[in-house]
Each structure stands twice: as structure tokens, then as C-alpha cells.
Amino acid sequence: ILLVDGASSSENNSNGIITKGVVIGTGISNELDVVLTNRITGTATTTDNVTPQTLTSFSLGSTPATYLLEIRIIAYNVTDALSAGYTSTSTIRTTGASGSEIDAAPGIISEEGAMSGVIVQNQISGNNVQTIVTGLPGKTIHWKALTTYIEVS
């Protein structure tokens, strides 16, 4: 009997998927772990339009490289039952010590009603790429992000 476990990871792999043994499960010899790689996930909750929340943060590492990130974000306003969705791409270069955004292209912005007042932004902080969200006054909004990337050095 083969036991197969699944997971996701921000680990870099050109194929976006790897198999490993004895990483997730019990460590027995008949176990295989299937790992989706090059993924950054995050969640956050906002309750006002004053306090930004970090939805994701990803270290660019110590090797000079270029990254292309594809960012997908969804939001649900629990207070008013409204939704929003966002996609964007961003090209980032790192010296191994400091990151720089080369270019960012907003993709699809889908906002329902008052959700057009939220703020979603990507930023570089040192050698980290961050996705920051800011909500609406008096509204509880749940956020989720999935970013995939490719990297070359």
C-alpha cells in the first residue's frame, strides 16, 4: 500500500510540483509526498480603513535573481455580503540583499458595490515582496491570496 500526502510550498521548482518521501506524513517507507511548489498563500481580516494588513510576505532569498509573480486575491465583506477579486502580475529583481519592482501590471479587478473602496497593493520591503490590504470603515472583510511565481538566477 502506498500512502500519498499532499501539500503546497513556497519552495522554488521549475515544474511547480515535486515528490518527496518522509516530509509530511508519518515517515514510513511506503509514503510519498506530492508538493505543489512556487506558491505563496495567505489570509487576513480587516475591520477598518486605517490599519493595513499583510496578506502575504515572501523572502526573495540571498541569490541575485528575477521573479515573475502572478497574484490572485479574493475578499468577502462579511458585514454587507459583498465580494471582490483581483489579479495582477509583477516582475521583481533582487540583488540577494534588496528587492526592486521592475514592473507591475494590474489584471482583473472585480469589485461589488462598496468594495471599490478597499486598497490592495504589492510592495517591496527590504528583500521581501508583500501584499498589503486595507479594508473599509466598520466592515469585517476576510481576504485570501494565492501567488505563484517563476524565478531565474
Short mmCIF file of N, CA and C in Angstrom, two decimals:
data_model
loop_
_atom_site.label_atom_id
_atom_site.label_comp_id
_atom_site.label_asym_id
_atom_site.label_seq_id
_atom_site.Cartn_x
_atom_site.Cartn_y
_atom_site.Cartn_z
N ILE A 1 0.86 -1.17 0.00
CA ILE A 1 0.00 0.00 0.00
C ILE A 1 0.90 1.23 0.00
N LEU A 2 0.60 2.17 -0.87
CA LEU A 2 1.33 3.43 -0.94
C LEU A 2 0.47 4.52 -0.33
N LEU A 3 1.00 5.24 0.63
CA LEU A 3 0.32 6.37 1.24
C LEU A 3 0.79 7.64 0.55
N VAL A 4 -0.14 8.46 0.05
CA VAL A 4 0.21 9.68 -0.67
C VAL A 4 -0.36 10.87 0.10
N ASP A 5 0.53 11.79 0.47
CA ASP A 5 0.14 13.02 1.15
C ASP A 5 0.35 14.18 0.20
N GLY A 6 -0.40 15.26 0.39
CA GLY A 6 -0.25 16.44 -0.47
C GLY A 6 -0.02 17.69 0.36
N ALA A 7 0.66 18.67 -0.25
CA ALA A 7 0.95 19.93 0.43
C ALA A 7 1.29 20.98 -0.61
N SER A 8 1.42 22.22 -0.14
CA SER A 8 1.92 23.29 -1.01
C SER A 8 3.08 23.95 -0.29
N SER A 9 3.95 24.61 -1.09
CA SER A 9 5.18 25.15 -0.54
C SER A 9 5.65 26.34 -1.38
N SER A 10 6.36 27.25 -0.74
CA SER A 10 6.97 28.36 -1.49
C SER A 10 8.32 27.95 -2.07
N GLU A 11 8.73 26.70 -1.86
CA GLU A 11 9.99 26.18 -2.39
C GLU A 11 10.04 26.35 -3.91
N ASN A 12 11.18 26.78 -4.44
CA ASN A 12 11.33 27.00 -5.87
C ASN A 12 11.60 25.69 -6.60
N ASN A 13 10.82 25.41 -7.65
CA ASN A 13 10.99 24.26 -8.51
C ASN A 13 10.41 24.63 -9.87
N SER A 14 11.16 24.51 -10.93
CA SER A 14 10.72 24.96 -12.25
C SER A 14 9.44 24.30 -12.73
N ASN A 15 9.17 23.09 -12.29
CA ASN A 15 7.97 22.38 -12.73
C ASN A 15 6.73 22.72 -11.92
N GLY A 16 6.91 23.32 -10.74
CA GLY A 16 5.77 23.67 -9.91
C GLY A 16 5.21 22.52 -9.10
N ILE A 17 5.84 21.36 -9.21
CA ILE A 17 5.38 20.20 -8.43
C ILE A 17 6.57 19.26 -8.24
N ILE A 18 6.69 18.72 -7.05
CA ILE A 18 7.74 17.74 -6.76
C ILE A 18 7.17 16.62 -5.91
N THR A 19 7.88 15.53 -5.90
CA THR A 19 7.53 14.44 -4.99
C THR A 19 8.72 14.22 -4.06
N LYS A 20 8.40 13.89 -2.84
CA LYS A 20 9.41 13.66 -1.82
C LYS A 20 8.93 12.51 -0.94
N GLY A 21 9.82 11.97 -0.20
CA GLY A 21 9.46 10.96 0.78
C GLY A 21 9.68 11.49 2.18
N VAL A 22 8.84 11.10 3.09
CA VAL A 22 9.01 11.34 4.52
C VAL A 22 9.10 12.83 4.86
N VAL A 23 8.24 13.65 4.29
CA VAL A 23 8.24 15.08 4.61
C VAL A 23 7.01 15.45 5.43
N ILE A 24 5.84 14.98 5.01
CA ILE A 24 4.59 15.42 5.61
C ILE A 24 4.02 14.41 6.61
N GLY A 25 3.97 13.17 6.19
CA GLY A 25 3.25 12.17 6.96
C GLY A 25 4.04 11.56 8.10
N THR A 26 3.87 10.27 8.26
CA THR A 26 4.40 9.56 9.43
C THR A 26 5.85 9.13 9.27
N GLY A 27 6.40 9.20 8.06
CA GLY A 27 7.80 8.85 7.86
C GLY A 27 8.05 7.38 7.58
N ILE A 28 7.00 6.65 7.27
CA ILE A 28 7.20 5.24 6.95
C ILE A 28 7.65 5.10 5.50
N SER A 29 8.24 3.97 5.16
CA SER A 29 8.90 3.79 3.86
C SER A 29 7.94 3.75 2.68
N ASN A 30 6.69 3.44 2.87
CA ASN A 30 5.77 3.37 1.75
C ASN A 30 4.93 4.65 1.62
N GLU A 31 5.58 5.78 1.87
CA GLU A 31 4.87 7.05 1.86
C GLU A 31 5.48 7.98 0.81
N LEU A 32 4.62 8.69 0.09
CA LEU A 32 5.05 9.64 -0.94
C LEU A 32 4.34 10.97 -0.69
N ASP A 33 5.10 12.05 -0.72
CA ASP A 33 4.53 13.39 -0.55
C ASP A 33 4.56 14.09 -1.90
N VAL A 34 3.42 14.59 -2.33
CA VAL A 34 3.30 15.37 -3.56
C VAL A 34 3.15 16.82 -3.13
N VAL A 35 4.09 17.68 -3.57
CA VAL A 35 4.13 19.06 -3.10
C VAL A 35 4.01 20.01 -4.28
N LEU A 36 3.00 20.87 -4.24
CA LEU A 36 2.89 21.95 -5.21
C LEU A 36 3.85 23.04 -4.76
N THR A 37 4.76 23.44 -5.62
CA THR A 37 5.79 24.40 -5.25
C THR A 37 5.54 25.76 -5.89
N ASN A 38 6.40 26.71 -5.57
CA ASN A 38 6.33 28.05 -6.15
C ASN A 38 5.00 28.72 -5.83
N ARG A 39 4.50 28.49 -4.62
CA ARG A 39 3.21 29.03 -4.19
C ARG A 39 3.37 29.78 -2.88
N ILE A 40 2.73 30.93 -2.82
CA ILE A 40 2.71 31.73 -1.60
C ILE A 40 1.23 31.96 -1.28
N THR A 41 0.82 31.57 -0.10
CA THR A 41 -0.58 31.74 0.27
C THR A 41 -0.68 32.59 1.53
N GLY A 42 -1.82 33.21 1.71
CA GLY A 42 -2.02 33.99 2.92
C GLY A 42 -3.47 34.35 3.13
N THR A 43 -3.79 34.66 4.37
CA THR A 43 -5.13 35.13 4.73
C THR A 43 -4.99 36.31 5.68
N ALA A 44 -6.00 37.14 5.72
CA ALA A 44 -6.04 38.27 6.64
C ALA A 44 -7.48 38.69 6.84
N THR A 45 -7.72 39.46 7.88
CA THR A 45 -9.02 40.06 8.13
C THR A 45 -8.81 41.54 8.41
N THR A 46 -9.62 42.38 7.76
CA THR A 46 -9.58 43.81 8.03
C THR A 46 -10.91 44.23 8.64
N THR A 47 -10.87 45.26 9.48
CA THR A 47 -12.09 45.76 10.12
C THR A 47 -12.21 47.28 10.02
N ASP A 48 -11.26 47.92 9.33
CA ASP A 48 -11.33 49.38 9.18
C ASP A 48 -10.56 49.79 7.92
N ASN A 49 -10.53 51.09 7.67
CA ASN A 49 -9.79 51.61 6.51
C ASN A 49 -8.51 52.32 6.95
N VAL A 50 -8.05 52.02 8.15
CA VAL A 50 -6.89 52.70 8.72
C VAL A 50 -5.70 51.75 8.88
N THR A 51 -5.96 50.50 9.23
CA THR A 51 -4.90 49.57 9.59
C THR A 51 -4.63 48.57 8.47
N PRO A 52 -3.55 48.79 7.69
CA PRO A 52 -3.21 47.82 6.63
C PRO A 52 -2.81 46.48 7.24
N GLN A 53 -3.16 45.41 6.56
CA GLN A 53 -2.81 44.05 7.00
C GLN A 53 -1.93 43.39 5.94
N THR A 54 -0.91 42.67 6.37
CA THR A 54 -0.05 41.94 5.44
C THR A 54 -0.74 40.63 5.10
N LEU A 55 -1.11 40.49 3.84
CA LEU A 55 -1.78 39.28 3.36
C LEU A 55 -0.74 38.20 3.04
N THR A 56 0.36 38.57 2.38
CA THR A 56 1.45 37.63 2.12
C THR A 56 2.78 38.36 2.24
N SER A 57 3.82 37.62 2.57
CA SER A 57 5.18 38.14 2.58
C SER A 57 6.09 37.01 2.12
N PHE A 58 6.96 37.31 1.16
CA PHE A 58 7.80 36.29 0.55
C PHE A 58 9.23 36.80 0.47
N SER A 59 10.16 36.07 1.06
CA SER A 59 11.58 36.43 1.02
C SER A 59 12.16 36.07 -0.34
N LEU A 60 12.88 37.01 -0.94
CA LEU A 60 13.47 36.80 -2.26
C LEU A 60 14.78 36.02 -2.20
N GLY A 61 15.29 35.76 -1.03
CA GLY A 61 16.47 34.92 -0.88
C GLY A 61 17.78 35.68 -1.10
N SER A 62 18.89 34.99 -0.91
CA SER A 62 20.21 35.62 -0.92
C SER A 62 20.93 35.54 -2.26
N THR A 63 20.32 34.92 -3.26
CA THR A 63 20.93 34.82 -4.58
C THR A 63 20.32 35.87 -5.51
N PRO A 64 21.13 36.66 -6.20
CA PRO A 64 20.58 37.61 -7.18
C PRO A 64 19.72 36.87 -8.21
N ALA A 65 18.51 37.39 -8.46
CA ALA A 65 17.58 36.69 -9.34
C ALA A 65 16.46 37.62 -9.78
N THR A 66 15.68 37.12 -10.74
CA THR A 66 14.47 37.81 -11.19
C THR A 66 13.29 36.88 -10.98
N TYR A 67 12.19 37.45 -10.53
CA TYR A 67 10.95 36.71 -10.27
C TYR A 67 9.81 37.30 -11.08
N LEU A 68 8.93 36.45 -11.55
CA LEU A 68 7.65 36.88 -12.11
C LEU A 68 6.57 36.28 -11.23
N LEU A 69 5.79 37.16 -10.61
CA LEU A 69 4.74 36.71 -9.70
C LEU A 69 3.38 36.91 -10.35
N GLU A 70 2.51 35.92 -10.21
CA GLU A 70 1.11 36.03 -10.60
C GLU A 70 0.29 35.98 -9.31
N ILE A 71 -0.39 37.08 -9.02
CA ILE A 71 -1.04 37.25 -7.73
C ILE A 71 -2.55 37.22 -7.92
N ARG A 72 -3.21 36.39 -7.12
CA ARG A 72 -4.68 36.32 -7.12
C ARG A 72 -5.18 36.54 -5.70
N ILE A 73 -6.15 37.43 -5.57
CA ILE A 73 -6.68 37.79 -4.26
C ILE A 73 -8.20 37.79 -4.34
N ILE A 74 -8.83 37.25 -3.29
CA ILE A 74 -10.28 37.36 -3.16
C ILE A 74 -10.61 37.94 -1.79
N ALA A 75 -11.75 38.60 -1.73
CA ALA A 75 -12.19 39.22 -0.48
C ALA A 75 -13.69 39.02 -0.32
N TYR A 76 -14.10 38.84 0.93
CA TYR A 76 -15.52 38.73 1.24
C TYR A 76 -15.84 39.66 2.41
N ASN A 77 -16.72 40.61 2.17
CA ASN A 77 -17.18 41.55 3.17
C ASN A 77 -18.31 40.88 3.94
N VAL A 78 -17.99 40.38 5.13
CA VAL A 78 -18.95 39.64 5.96
C VAL A 78 -20.10 40.55 6.40
N THR A 79 -19.81 41.81 6.67
CA THR A 79 -20.81 42.75 7.17
C THR A 79 -21.91 43.00 6.16
N ASP A 80 -21.55 43.20 4.89
CA ASP A 80 -22.52 43.57 3.86
C ASP A 80 -22.74 42.51 2.79
N ALA A 81 -22.12 41.34 2.94
CA ALA A 81 -22.24 40.25 1.96
C ALA A 81 -21.87 40.73 0.55
N LEU A 82 -20.67 41.34 0.45
CA LEU A 82 -20.15 41.80 -0.84
C LEU A 82 -18.81 41.11 -1.11
N SER A 83 -18.45 41.03 -2.39
CA SER A 83 -17.22 40.32 -2.77
C SER A 83 -16.35 41.16 -3.68
N ALA A 84 -15.08 40.74 -3.77
CA ALA A 84 -14.14 41.36 -4.70
C ALA A 84 -13.08 40.32 -5.07
N GLY A 85 -12.50 40.51 -6.26
CA GLY A 85 -11.43 39.64 -6.72
C GLY A 85 -10.44 40.44 -7.54
N TYR A 86 -9.17 40.07 -7.44
CA TYR A 86 -8.10 40.82 -8.09
C TYR A 86 -7.06 39.86 -8.65
N THR A 87 -6.50 40.20 -9.79
CA THR A 87 -5.33 39.51 -10.31
C THR A 87 -4.32 40.56 -10.75
N SER A 88 -3.05 40.22 -10.64
CA SER A 88 -2.00 41.11 -11.15
C SER A 88 -0.74 40.30 -11.37
N THR A 89 0.17 40.88 -12.12
CA THR A 89 1.49 40.28 -12.29
C THR A 89 2.53 41.31 -11.89
N SER A 90 3.67 40.83 -11.44
CA SER A 90 4.73 41.72 -11.00
C SER A 90 6.08 41.07 -11.30
N THR A 91 6.99 41.84 -11.88
CA THR A 91 8.35 41.39 -12.11
C THR A 91 9.25 42.04 -11.07
N ILE A 92 9.97 41.21 -10.35
CA ILE A 92 10.80 41.66 -9.23
C ILE A 92 12.24 41.20 -9.47
N ARG A 93 13.20 42.07 -9.17
CA ARG A 93 14.61 41.70 -9.21
C ARG A 93 15.18 41.86 -7.81
N THR A 94 16.05 40.92 -7.43
CA THR A 94 16.74 41.04 -6.16
C THR A 94 18.25 40.98 -6.37
N THR A 95 18.97 41.74 -5.59
CA THR A 95 20.43 41.66 -5.58
C THR A 95 20.89 40.55 -4.65
N GLY A 96 19.96 39.96 -3.94
CA GLY A 96 20.26 39.00 -2.89
C GLY A 96 20.19 39.65 -1.53
N ALA A 97 20.13 40.98 -1.52
CA ALA A 97 20.03 41.73 -0.27
C ALA A 97 18.87 42.71 -0.30
N SER A 98 18.47 43.14 -1.50
CA SER A 98 17.42 44.15 -1.64
C SER A 98 16.63 43.90 -2.91
N GLY A 99 15.32 43.98 -2.80
CA GLY A 99 14.45 43.76 -3.95
C GLY A 99 14.01 45.05 -4.60
N SER A 100 13.70 44.98 -5.91
CA SER A 100 13.16 46.11 -6.66
C SER A 100 12.07 45.62 -7.59
N GLU A 101 10.97 46.36 -7.63
CA GLU A 101 9.91 46.01 -8.57
C GLU A 101 10.26 46.61 -9.92
N ILE A 102 10.36 45.77 -10.94
CA ILE A 102 10.68 46.22 -12.29
C ILE A 102 9.43 46.76 -12.95
N ASP A 103 8.34 46.02 -12.82
CA ASP A 103 7.07 46.45 -13.42
C ASP A 103 5.96 45.64 -12.77
N ALA A 104 4.79 46.25 -12.72
CA ALA A 104 3.59 45.56 -12.23
C ALA A 104 2.46 45.88 -13.19
N ALA A 105 1.66 44.89 -13.49
CA ALA A 105 0.53 45.07 -14.38
C ALA A 105 -0.74 44.63 -13.69
N PRO A 106 -1.65 45.58 -13.43
CA PRO A 106 -2.92 45.15 -12.86
C PRO A 106 -3.66 44.29 -13.87
N GLY A 107 -4.30 43.29 -13.39
CA GLY A 107 -5.04 42.39 -14.27
C GLY A 107 -6.52 42.69 -14.16
N ILE A 108 -7.23 41.75 -13.63
CA ILE A 108 -8.68 41.85 -13.50
C ILE A 108 -9.01 42.41 -12.12
N ILE A 109 -9.85 43.41 -12.09
CA ILE A 109 -10.36 43.96 -10.84
C ILE A 109 -11.88 43.79 -10.88
N SER A 110 -12.40 42.99 -9.97
CA SER A 110 -13.85 42.75 -9.87
C SER A 110 -14.29 43.14 -8.47
N GLU A 111 -15.00 44.26 -8.37
CA GLU A 111 -15.43 44.75 -7.07
C GLU A 111 -16.94 44.97 -7.08
N GLU A 112 -17.57 44.46 -6.05
CA GLU A 112 -19.02 44.59 -5.91
C GLU A 112 -19.34 45.74 -4.96
N GLY A 113 -20.14 46.70 -5.43
CA GLY A 113 -20.61 47.79 -4.58
C GLY A 113 -19.50 48.54 -3.88
N ALA A 114 -19.64 48.71 -2.58
CA ALA A 114 -18.70 49.50 -1.77
C ALA A 114 -17.30 48.90 -1.71
N MET A 115 -17.13 47.68 -2.19
CA MET A 115 -15.79 47.06 -2.16
C MET A 115 -14.81 47.84 -3.03
N SER A 116 -15.29 48.73 -3.87
CA SER A 116 -14.40 49.55 -4.69
C SER A 116 -13.56 50.50 -3.83
N GLY A 117 -13.88 50.62 -2.55
CA GLY A 117 -13.12 51.49 -1.66
C GLY A 117 -11.96 50.82 -0.94
N VAL A 118 -11.78 49.50 -1.11
CA VAL A 118 -10.67 48.82 -0.43
C VAL A 118 -9.36 49.12 -1.16
N ILE A 119 -8.25 48.87 -0.49
CA ILE A 119 -6.93 49.09 -1.10
C ILE A 119 -6.17 47.77 -1.09
N VAL A 120 -5.67 47.39 -2.26
CA VAL A 120 -4.84 46.20 -2.42
C VAL A 120 -3.56 46.65 -3.09
N GLN A 121 -2.41 46.37 -2.47
CA GLN A 121 -1.15 46.81 -3.08
C GLN A 121 -0.04 45.82 -2.80
N ASN A 122 0.88 45.76 -3.75
CA ASN A 122 2.10 44.96 -3.59
C ASN A 122 3.22 45.94 -3.32
N GLN A 123 4.13 45.54 -2.44
CA GLN A 123 5.25 46.42 -2.13
C GLN A 123 6.49 45.59 -1.84
N ILE A 124 7.64 46.25 -1.96
CA ILE A 124 8.91 45.65 -1.59
C ILE A 124 9.31 46.23 -0.25
N SER A 125 9.65 45.37 0.68
CA SER A 125 10.16 45.80 1.98
C SER A 125 11.48 45.07 2.20
N GLY A 126 12.59 45.80 2.00
CA GLY A 126 13.90 45.16 2.09
C GLY A 126 14.08 44.16 0.96
N ASN A 127 14.16 42.88 1.30
CA ASN A 127 14.30 41.83 0.30
C ASN A 127 13.07 40.91 0.32
N ASN A 128 11.92 41.50 0.67
CA ASN A 128 10.66 40.75 0.72
C ASN A 128 9.62 41.42 -0.16
N VAL A 129 8.81 40.59 -0.81
CA VAL A 129 7.65 41.07 -1.56
C VAL A 129 6.45 40.86 -0.66
N GLN A 130 5.64 41.91 -0.49
CA GLN A 130 4.46 41.82 0.37
C GLN A 130 3.21 42.24 -0.38
N THR A 131 2.11 41.60 -0.05
CA THR A 131 0.80 42.03 -0.49
C THR A 131 0.09 42.58 0.74
N ILE A 132 -0.34 43.83 0.65
CA ILE A 132 -0.95 44.55 1.77
C ILE A 132 -2.38 44.89 1.39
N VAL A 133 -3.31 44.71 2.33
CA VAL A 133 -4.72 45.05 2.09
C VAL A 133 -5.22 45.98 3.19
N THR A 134 -6.09 46.89 2.80
CA THR A 134 -6.75 47.79 3.75
C THR A 134 -8.24 47.76 3.43
N GLY A 135 -9.05 47.61 4.46
CA GLY A 135 -10.48 47.42 4.28
C GLY A 135 -11.31 48.69 4.29
N LEU A 136 -12.51 48.58 4.80
CA LEU A 136 -13.49 49.65 4.84
C LEU A 136 -13.87 49.94 6.29
N PRO A 137 -14.25 51.19 6.61
CA PRO A 137 -14.60 51.51 8.00
C PRO A 137 -15.79 50.70 8.50
N GLY A 138 -15.61 50.04 9.64
CA GLY A 138 -16.69 49.31 10.28
C GLY A 138 -17.13 48.05 9.56
N LYS A 139 -16.33 47.57 8.62
CA LYS A 139 -16.69 46.36 7.85
C LYS A 139 -15.65 45.28 8.09
N THR A 140 -16.13 44.07 8.39
CA THR A 140 -15.24 42.93 8.54
C THR A 140 -15.08 42.27 7.18
N ILE A 141 -13.84 42.24 6.68
CA ILE A 141 -13.56 41.66 5.37
C ILE A 141 -12.52 40.57 5.54
N HIS A 142 -12.83 39.39 5.02
CA HIS A 142 -11.90 38.27 5.01
C HIS A 142 -11.19 38.24 3.65
N TRP A 143 -9.88 38.07 3.67
CA TRP A 143 -9.04 38.09 2.48
C TRP A 143 -8.30 36.77 2.33
N LYS A 144 -8.06 36.37 1.10
CA LYS A 144 -7.24 35.18 0.82
C LYS A 144 -6.43 35.46 -0.44
N ALA A 145 -5.17 35.02 -0.44
CA ALA A 145 -4.29 35.22 -1.60
C ALA A 145 -3.61 33.92 -1.99
N LEU A 146 -3.40 33.79 -3.28
CA LEU A 146 -2.59 32.71 -3.83
C LEU A 146 -1.69 33.34 -4.88
N THR A 147 -0.39 33.27 -4.64
CA THR A 147 0.59 33.79 -5.59
C THR A 147 1.44 32.64 -6.08
N THR A 148 1.64 32.57 -7.39
CA THR A 148 2.57 31.60 -7.95
C THR A 148 3.71 32.40 -8.61
N TYR A 149 4.87 31.78 -8.71
CA TYR A 149 6.00 32.51 -9.27
C TYR A 149 6.93 31.57 -10.04
N ILE A 150 7.70 32.22 -10.93
CA ILE A 150 8.85 31.57 -11.54
C ILE A 150 10.05 32.44 -11.23
N GLU A 151 11.24 31.82 -11.19
CA GLU A 151 12.45 32.53 -10.79
C GLU A 151 13.61 32.07 -11.66
N VAL A 152 14.47 33.02 -11.99
CA VAL A 152 15.69 32.68 -12.72
C VAL A 152 16.85 33.46 -12.10
N SER A 153 18.00 32.79 -11.99
CA SER A 153 19.18 33.47 -11.45
C SER A 153 20.38 33.22 -12.35
#
